[in-house]
Tab-separated table of C-alpha atoms in Angstrom:
chain	number	residue	atom	x	y	z
A	1	MET	CA	-13.647	14.265	-24.901
A	2	THR	CA	-16.262	12.184	-26.068
A	3	HIS	CA	-16.263	8.596	-25.349
A	4	ASP	CA	-18.614	5.040	-26.294
A	5	PRO	CA	-21.602	4.394	-22.911
A	6	LEU	CA	-21.413	1.151	-21.438
A	7	PRO	CA	-23.815	-1.377	-23.648
A	8	ALA	CA	-27.615	-0.458	-22.381
A	9	THR	CA	-30.702	-2.737	-21.950
A	10	ALA	CA	-33.984	-2.058	-24.191
A	11	THR	CA	-35.224	-0.315	-21.564
A	12	GLY	CA	-32.212	2.357	-21.776
A	13	ASN	CA	-30.886	1.080	-18.935
A	14	PRO	CA	-27.497	0.083	-18.833
A	15	ALA	CA	-26.678	-3.375	-17.908
A	16	ILE	CA	-24.057	-6.423	-18.039
A	17	ALA	CA	-24.543	-10.013	-18.374
A	18	HIS	CA	-21.165	-11.142	-16.971
A	19	ASP	CA	-18.747	-8.667	-17.937
A	20	PRO	CA	-19.207	-5.205	-17.124
A	21	LEU	CA	-16.405	-4.286	-20.117
A	22	PRO	CA	-17.292	-4.764	-24.046
A	23	ALA	CA	-13.923	-6.578	-23.962
A	24	THR	CA	-11.751	-7.814	-20.529
A	25	ALA	CA	-9.434	-5.840	-18.460
A	26	THR	CA	-6.743	-7.713	-20.128
A	27	GLY	CA	-8.206	-7.325	-23.555
A	28	ASN	CA	-8.667	-4.473	-26.171
A	29	PRO	CA	-11.575	-2.892	-25.294
A	30	ALA	CA	-14.090	-0.982	-27.456
A	31	THR	CA	-12.917	2.557	-26.040
A	32	THR	CA	-10.453	3.652	-24.334
A	33	ARG	CA	-9.138	7.293	-23.073
A	34	SER	CA	-5.999	8.641	-23.870
A	35	PRO	CA	-3.925	11.180	-21.860
A	36	LEU	CA	-5.058	14.149	-22.355
A	37	PRO	CA	-2.123	17.220	-23.209
A	38	PRO	CA	-0.467	18.538	-20.195
A	39	ALA	CA	-1.841	21.660	-18.756
A	40	ARG	CA	0.019	24.872	-17.840
A	41	GLN	CA	-0.515	24.144	-14.587
A	42	PRO	CA	-2.357	21.252	-13.110
A	43	LEU	CA	-5.437	21.332	-11.193
A	44	LEU	CA	-3.876	19.073	-8.564
A	45	GLN	CA	-0.220	18.190	-7.877
A	46	VAL	CA	0.947	15.825	-4.970
A	47	GLU	CA	4.540	16.310	-4.283
A	48	GLY	CA	6.049	13.744	-1.561
A	49	LEU	CA	2.606	13.094	0.056
A	50	SER	CA	3.406	10.690	3.050
A	51	LYS	CA	0.915	9.448	6.048
A	52	GLU	CA	2.163	8.013	9.354
A	53	TYR	CA	-0.082	6.640	12.121
A	54	SER	CA	1.614	5.982	15.864
A	55	VAL	CA	0.846	2.625	17.379
A	56	ASN	CA	1.443	0.921	20.478
A	57	SER	CA	2.923	-2.654	21.041
A	58	PRO	CA	0.505	-4.685	23.431
A	59	TRP	CA	3.896	-6.680	24.076
A	60	PHE	CA	6.713	-4.293	25.074
A	61	GLY	CA	4.827	-1.140	25.930
A	62	ARG	CA	6.444	0.826	23.299
A	63	ARG	CA	4.872	3.228	20.446
A	64	GLY	CA	5.842	2.603	17.171
A	65	VAL	CA	4.943	4.448	13.384
A	66	PHE	CA	3.057	2.539	11.073
A	67	THR	CA	3.240	4.080	7.317
A	68	ALA	CA	0.127	4.058	5.219
A	69	VAL	CA	1.167	6.174	2.919
A	70	GLY	CA	4.885	6.764	2.119
A	71	GLY	CA	5.431	9.666	-0.335
A	72	VAL	CA	3.232	9.367	-3.102
A	73	SER	CA	3.674	11.574	-6.482
A	74	PHE	CA	1.082	12.744	-8.948
A	75	SER	CA	-0.671	15.097	-10.538
A	76	LEU	CA	-4.222	15.587	-12.179
A	77	GLU	CA	-5.049	17.941	-15.203
A	78	LYS	CA	-8.058	19.304	-15.457
A	79	GLY	CA	-11.023	17.350	-17.335
A	80	GLU	CA	-8.491	14.063	-16.626
A	81	THR	CA	-9.253	10.944	-14.727
A	82	LEU	CA	-6.866	9.479	-12.740
A	83	GLY	CA	-7.172	5.626	-11.438
A	84	LEU	CA	-5.428	4.908	-8.415
A	85	VAL	CA	-5.591	1.115	-8.055
A	86	GLY	CA	-3.936	-1.814	-5.858
A	87	GLU	CA	-4.484	-4.242	-3.114
A	88	SER	CA	-6.574	-3.648	0.025
A	89	GLY	CA	-4.704	-2.126	2.479
A	90	SER	CA	-2.003	-0.114	0.381
A	91	GLY	CA	-3.221	3.362	0.909
A	92	LYS	CA	-5.306	4.166	-1.615
A	93	SER	CA	-7.821	5.572	0.579
A	94	THR	CA	-5.557	7.192	3.057
A	95	VAL	CA	-4.733	9.077	0.092
A	96	ALA	CA	-8.121	9.970	-0.785
A	97	ARG	CA	-8.192	11.522	2.797
A	98	CYS	CA	-5.126	13.457	2.953
A	99	LEU	CA	-6.105	14.813	-0.545
A	100	MET	CA	-9.669	16.321	0.991
A	101	GLN	CA	-7.850	17.539	4.734
A	102	LEU	CA	-9.833	14.825	6.106
A	103	GLU	CA	-6.558	13.747	7.206
A	104	ARG	CA	-3.778	15.806	7.631
A	105	PRO	CA	-0.732	14.303	5.742
A	106	SER	CA	2.453	13.687	7.868
A	107	GLY	CA	4.430	15.199	5.173
A	108	GLY	CA	4.471	16.483	1.349
A	109	ARG	CA	2.712	18.857	-0.589
A	110	VAL	CA	-0.988	19.249	-2.043
A	111	LEU	CA	-1.167	21.772	-4.447
A	112	LEU	CA	-4.955	22.254	-6.036
A	113	GLU	CA	-4.742	24.930	-8.500
A	114	GLY	CA	-1.242	25.883	-6.863
A	115	ARG	CA	-2.132	26.516	-3.182
A	116	ASP	CA	-1.009	23.945	-0.568
A	117	LEU	CA	-3.917	22.944	1.294
A	118	THR	CA	-1.516	21.137	4.121
A	119	GLU	CA	-0.535	24.763	5.004
A	120	LEU	CA	-4.160	26.089	5.644
A	121	SER	CA	-6.370	26.087	8.530
A	122	GLN	CA	-10.264	24.252	9.084
A	123	ARG	CA	-11.093	28.095	8.307
A	124	GLU	CA	-9.118	28.513	5.160
A	125	LEU	CA	-9.883	25.501	4.208
A	126	ARG	CA	-13.491	25.814	4.076
A	127	PRO	CA	-13.905	28.196	1.165
A	128	LEU	CA	-12.111	26.179	-1.072
A	129	ARG	CA	-14.481	23.033	-0.213
A	130	LYS	CA	-16.627	24.225	-2.926
A	131	VAL	CA	-13.817	22.995	-5.678
A	132	MET	CA	-13.230	19.849	-4.117
A	133	GLN	CA	-15.394	17.103	-3.133
A	134	ILE	CA	-15.707	12.960	-2.391
A	135	ILE	CA	-17.703	10.203	-2.652
A	136	PHE	CA	-17.469	7.286	-0.583
A	137	GLN	CA	-17.703	3.635	-1.147
A	138	ASP	CA	-20.716	3.044	1.169
A	139	PRO	CA	-24.026	4.913	-0.098
A	140	TYR	CA	-25.657	3.896	2.774
A	141	SER	CA	-22.818	4.531	5.919
A	142	ALA	CA	-22.638	8.038	3.912
A	143	LEU	CA	-26.127	9.183	3.976
A	144	ASN	CA	-27.768	10.716	7.618
A	145	PRO	CA	-30.897	8.262	8.605
A	146	ARG	CA	-32.815	10.781	9.655
A	147	MET	CA	-32.156	13.305	6.898
A	148	THR	CA	-34.224	13.099	4.095
A	149	ALA	CA	-32.537	12.986	0.037
A	150	GLY	CA	-33.678	16.422	-0.485
A	151	ARG	CA	-32.269	17.898	2.661
A	152	PHE	CA	-29.183	16.098	2.553
A	153	VAL	CA	-28.092	17.403	-1.136
A	154	ALA	CA	-28.995	20.797	-0.037
A	155	ASP	CA	-26.917	20.836	3.046
A	156	PRO	CA	-23.553	22.219	1.361
A	157	ILE	CA	-25.061	24.627	-0.065
A	158	LEU	CA	-27.001	25.830	3.074
A	159	ILE	CA	-23.702	26.132	4.946
A	160	HIS	CA	-21.492	27.732	2.117
A	161	GLU	CA	-24.068	29.878	0.520
A	162	GLY	CA	-26.253	30.642	3.574
A	163	ARG	CA	-30.229	30.413	3.576
A	164	GLN	CA	-32.103	31.001	0.490
A	165	PRO	CA	-35.681	31.544	-0.803
A	166	ARG	CA	-37.578	27.922	-0.245
A	167	GLN	CA	-38.623	28.121	-3.913
A	168	ALA	CA	-34.952	28.821	-5.044
A	169	LEU	CA	-33.518	26.422	-3.281
A	170	GLU	CA	-36.129	23.522	-3.772
A	171	GLN	CA	-35.609	24.243	-7.436
A	172	ARG	CA	-31.877	23.562	-7.074
A	173	VAL	CA	-32.260	19.965	-5.513
A	174	ARG	CA	-34.773	19.157	-8.404
A	175	ALA	CA	-32.274	19.788	-10.726
A	176	LEU	CA	-29.402	18.007	-9.346
A	177	PHE	CA	-32.103	15.532	-8.665
A	178	ALA	CA	-32.559	15.105	-12.795
A	179	LYS	CA	-29.332	15.620	-13.587
A	180	VAL	CA	-28.299	12.290	-12.061
A	181	GLY	CA	-31.625	10.365	-13.061
A	182	LEU	CA	-33.790	11.259	-9.900
A	183	ASP	CA	-37.408	11.871	-9.483
A	184	SER	CA	-38.128	15.259	-7.819
A	185	SER	CA	-40.653	13.051	-6.153
A	186	HIS	CA	-38.075	11.548	-4.320
A	187	ILE	CA	-37.071	14.374	-2.181
A	188	GLY	CA	-39.130	13.943	0.599
A	189	ARG	CA	-37.988	10.161	1.363
A	190	TYR	CA	-35.288	8.493	3.672
A	191	PRO	CA	-32.299	6.593	2.503
A	192	HIS	CA	-33.975	3.585	3.469
A	193	GLU	CA	-36.522	3.941	0.882
A	194	PHE	CA	-34.144	3.760	-1.974
A	195	SER	CA	-31.752	1.334	-3.633
A	196	GLY	CA	-28.032	0.902	-3.325
A	197	GLY	CA	-27.607	2.376	-6.780
A	198	GLN	CA	-29.773	5.403	-5.979
A	199	ARG	CA	-28.379	6.004	-2.471
A	200	GLN	CA	-24.689	6.436	-4.667
A	201	ARG	CA	-26.899	9.023	-7.014
A	202	ILE	CA	-28.584	11.222	-4.079
A	203	CYS	CA	-24.408	10.601	-3.008
A	204	ILE	CA	-23.206	11.901	-6.405
A	205	ALA	CA	-26.040	14.926	-6.469
A	206	ARG	CA	-24.743	16.152	-2.946
A	207	ALA	CA	-21.136	16.009	-4.734
A	208	LEU	CA	-22.083	17.772	-7.288
A	209	ALA	CA	-24.507	20.730	-5.516
A	210	LEU	CA	-21.745	23.181	-5.688
A	211	SER	CA	-19.595	22.697	-8.680
A	212	PRO	CA	-16.850	21.699	-7.906
A	213	ARG	CA	-14.065	21.216	-10.513
A	214	LEU	CA	-11.810	17.852	-8.294
A	215	ILE	CA	-14.466	14.786	-7.070
A	216	VAL	CA	-13.001	12.012	-6.037
A	217	ALA	CA	-14.686	9.165	-6.413
A	218	ASP	CA	-13.383	6.010	-3.446
A	219	GLU	CA	-14.992	3.244	-4.465
A	220	PRO	CA	-18.288	4.804	-5.972
A	221	ILE	CA	-19.588	1.623	-7.352
A	222	THR	CA	-17.906	-1.613	-5.531
A	223	ALA	CA	-20.444	-1.738	-2.946
A	224	LEU	CA	-23.429	-1.946	-5.865
A	225	ASP	CA	-24.579	-4.783	-8.218
A	226	VAL	CA	-22.541	-5.067	-11.716
A	227	SER	CA	-25.629	-3.617	-13.857
A	228	ILE	CA	-26.547	-0.569	-11.704
A	229	GLN	CA	-22.043	0.092	-11.620
A	230	ALA	CA	-22.205	0.419	-15.682
A	231	GLN	CA	-25.351	3.038	-14.996
A	232	ILE	CA	-22.973	5.265	-12.264
A	233	ILE	CA	-20.000	5.062	-14.824
A	234	ASN	CA	-21.825	5.960	-17.507
A	235	LEU	CA	-23.321	9.123	-15.171
A	236	LEU	CA	-19.923	9.739	-13.988
A	237	GLN	CA	-18.556	9.807	-17.566
A	238	GLN	CA	-21.498	12.341	-18.835
A	239	LEU	CA	-20.930	14.779	-16.365
A	240	GLN	CA	-17.048	15.280	-16.975
A	241	ASP	CA	-18.054	15.386	-20.505
A	242	GLU	CA	-20.611	18.348	-19.769
A	243	GLN	CA	-18.667	20.120	-16.848
A	244	GLY	CA	-15.485	19.295	-17.180
A	245	LEU	CA	-14.966	17.712	-13.850
A	246	SER	CA	-11.699	16.375	-13.078
A	247	TYR	CA	-11.640	12.704	-10.852
A	248	LEU	CA	-9.354	10.374	-8.483
A	249	PHE	CA	-10.890	7.115	-9.719
A	250	ILE	CA	-10.261	4.504	-6.715
A	251	SER	CA	-10.906	0.947	-7.496
A	252	HIS	CA	-10.151	-2.519	-7.439
A	253	ASP	CA	-11.878	-3.423	-10.948
A	254	LEU	CA	-9.500	-3.026	-14.021
A	255	GLY	CA	-11.991	-3.445	-16.015
A	256	MET	CA	-13.723	-0.126	-14.983
A	257	VAL	CA	-10.808	1.487	-14.328
A	258	ARG	CA	-9.346	1.206	-18.041
A	259	HIS	CA	-12.843	2.094	-19.779
A	260	ILE	CA	-13.264	5.400	-17.415
A	261	CYS	CA	-9.760	6.566	-16.870
A	262	HIS	CA	-7.386	7.802	-18.865
A	263	ARG	CA	-4.289	7.520	-17.100
A	264	VAL	CA	-3.773	5.437	-13.848
A	265	ALA	CA	-1.161	4.778	-11.334
A	266	VAL	CA	-0.450	1.149	-9.388
A	267	MET	CA	0.202	1.330	-5.837
A	268	LEU	CA	1.872	-1.044	-3.204
A	269	ARG	CA	2.482	-0.895	0.205
A	270	GLY	CA	2.197	2.921	0.278
A	271	LEU	CA	3.765	4.058	-2.563
A	272	ILE	CA	3.328	4.086	-7.037
A	273	VAL	CA	5.172	1.650	-8.516
A	274	GLU	CA	4.053	2.586	-12.052
A	275	THR	CA	1.864	5.377	-13.517
A	276	GLY	CA	1.281	5.828	-16.570
A	277	SER	CA	-0.856	5.807	-19.679
A	278	VAL	CA	-4.113	3.517	-19.419
A	279	GLU	CA	-2.155	1.783	-23.247
A	280	ASP	CA	0.842	1.805	-21.218
A	281	ILE	CA	-0.540	-0.128	-17.948
A	282	PHE	CA	-2.617	-2.706	-19.018
A	283	ASN	CA	-0.824	-3.429	-22.876
A	284	ASP	CA	2.759	-2.916	-21.692
A	285	PRO	CA	3.142	-3.544	-17.538
A	286	ARG	CA	6.738	-3.380	-16.618
A	287	HIS	CA	6.480	-3.055	-12.870
A	288	PRO	CA	6.519	-7.060	-11.084
A	289	TYR	CA	3.617	-6.306	-8.915
A	290	THR	CA	1.730	-4.596	-12.220
A	291	GLN	CA	1.853	-7.684	-14.458
A	292	ALA	CA	1.021	-9.796	-11.310
A	293	LEU	CA	-2.738	-7.761	-10.544
A	294	LEU	CA	-3.471	-7.400	-14.325
A	295	SER	CA	-2.599	-11.353	-14.416
A	296	ALA	CA	-5.330	-11.848	-11.831
A	297	THR	CA	-7.972	-10.929	-14.022
A	298	LEU	CA	-10.630	-13.464	-15.155
A	299	GLU	CA	-10.912	-13.268	-18.677
A	300	ALA	CA	-14.264	-13.432	-20.400
A	301	ASP	CA	-13.235	-15.989	-22.653
A	302	PRO	CA	-12.991	-19.779	-20.915
A	303	ALA	CA	-10.506	-20.270	-23.865
A	304	LEU	CA	-8.549	-17.514	-23.393
A	305	GLU	CA	-8.588	-17.982	-19.072
A	306	ARG	CA	-7.296	-21.253	-19.329
A	307	GLY	CA	-4.102	-20.607	-21.358
A	308	LYS	CA	-3.637	-17.595	-19.583
A	309	LYS	CA	-0.244	-17.817	-17.512
A	310	ARG	CA	-0.328	-16.346	-14.186
A	311	VAL	CA	1.818	-14.095	-12.553
A	312	PHE	CA	2.621	-14.035	-9.074
A	313	TYR	CA	4.447	-11.001	-6.596
A	314	THR	CA	6.586	-12.115	-4.139
A	315	GLY	CA	7.876	-9.324	-3.073
A	316	SER	CA	11.432	-7.795	-3.437
A	317	PRO	CA	14.502	-9.918	-3.608
A	318	THR	CA	16.564	-10.078	-0.089
A	319	GLY	CA	18.595	-7.238	0.113
A	320	TRP	CA	16.594	-5.027	-1.884
A	321	GLN	CA	13.491	-2.454	-1.105
A	322	THR	CA	11.210	-0.943	-3.429
A	323	ALA	CA	11.531	2.570	-2.343
A	324	GLY	CA	13.853	3.543	-5.137
A	325	TYR	CA	13.276	6.166	-7.675
A	326	MET	CA	10.842	6.411	-10.170
A	327	LYS	CA	12.510	5.771	-13.633
A	328	GLU	CA	10.494	6.484	-17.764
A	329	VAL	CA	10.564	3.438	-19.399
A	330	SER	CA	8.697	5.737	-22.147
A	331	ALA	CA	6.680	9.287	-22.587
A	332	GLY	CA	4.691	9.995	-19.545
A	333	HIS	CA	5.233	5.626	-18.348
A	334	PHE	CA	7.071	5.387	-14.946
A	335	VAL	CA	8.249	2.649	-12.785
A	336	ARG	CA	10.011	2.345	-9.840
A	337	GLU	CA	13.049	0.930	-9.414
A	338	GLU	CA	13.812	-1.406	-6.940
A	339	THR	CA	17.019	-0.315	-4.957
A	340	PRO	CA	20.017	-2.470	-2.803
A	341	VAL	CA	19.832	-2.013	0.778
A	342	PRO	CA	22.730	-0.482	1.546
């Protein structure tokens, strides 16, 4: 699928004065991405994923359980981008870590090309690491300060493919640097010598080193300034068009989500409360929390912002719970129904 890149300056570098999109998240941007037709088998299928943590009570000395993710289900097609949005603490990053098996889920299944990752040992998971990679929110924390950028990118190649001739390995690293827009002369530099955007590009190059089919992007642009955000988003879209990558894109920036994603899932308190195409979620939100989330987005036009009605989400009514069933309100558009507590 082709798409229009974000605006660029006269020097060729994407830059945004105020708003990262041609229009706001609640308006009509110049480009939105339609959902892809369902394939015979999704690349990723998540069924009832849950994660619980044991907690201790400092007052009563009792052990309790905190449910971070309470039964999440979704699918991701080949070449598709699924946006995962929600407030801080809703469980988005926990879902990402459970998908990558960096943390073992407490329940549910994670099917990668039909194979359940939750049933595999660490040794059995190792070859599948080449298929799925993750980009973390803070590039500086993800980089090893004692390792050069070139060695950082080459590391997964050495781990999964073994030692290689020095010249061949260096050529592969240079090619990865060029693919993400970095100068090959920077291979010998250390993380502190790069800007925030350059560090994130190094992390993207490492994620691409093994030619994965799935990349989990856990808020990859949050720590960057607005103009650098546009560069990273354009790069991710370009790589998707060239290599057919699938993204799980986690973000708080609804404008970016609308621009880059085909479908969106909205999380609240460890549950997905609404999911559908970009058009469904942004133009016809059904769940009260989704409506409140979209109403909190600032409009670029001051006149529209002054006239906009703010929606507040106060939670479920007394005697009701949000852990109801997902109801299909239109083709591919699902909303969680709040049900009475028995």
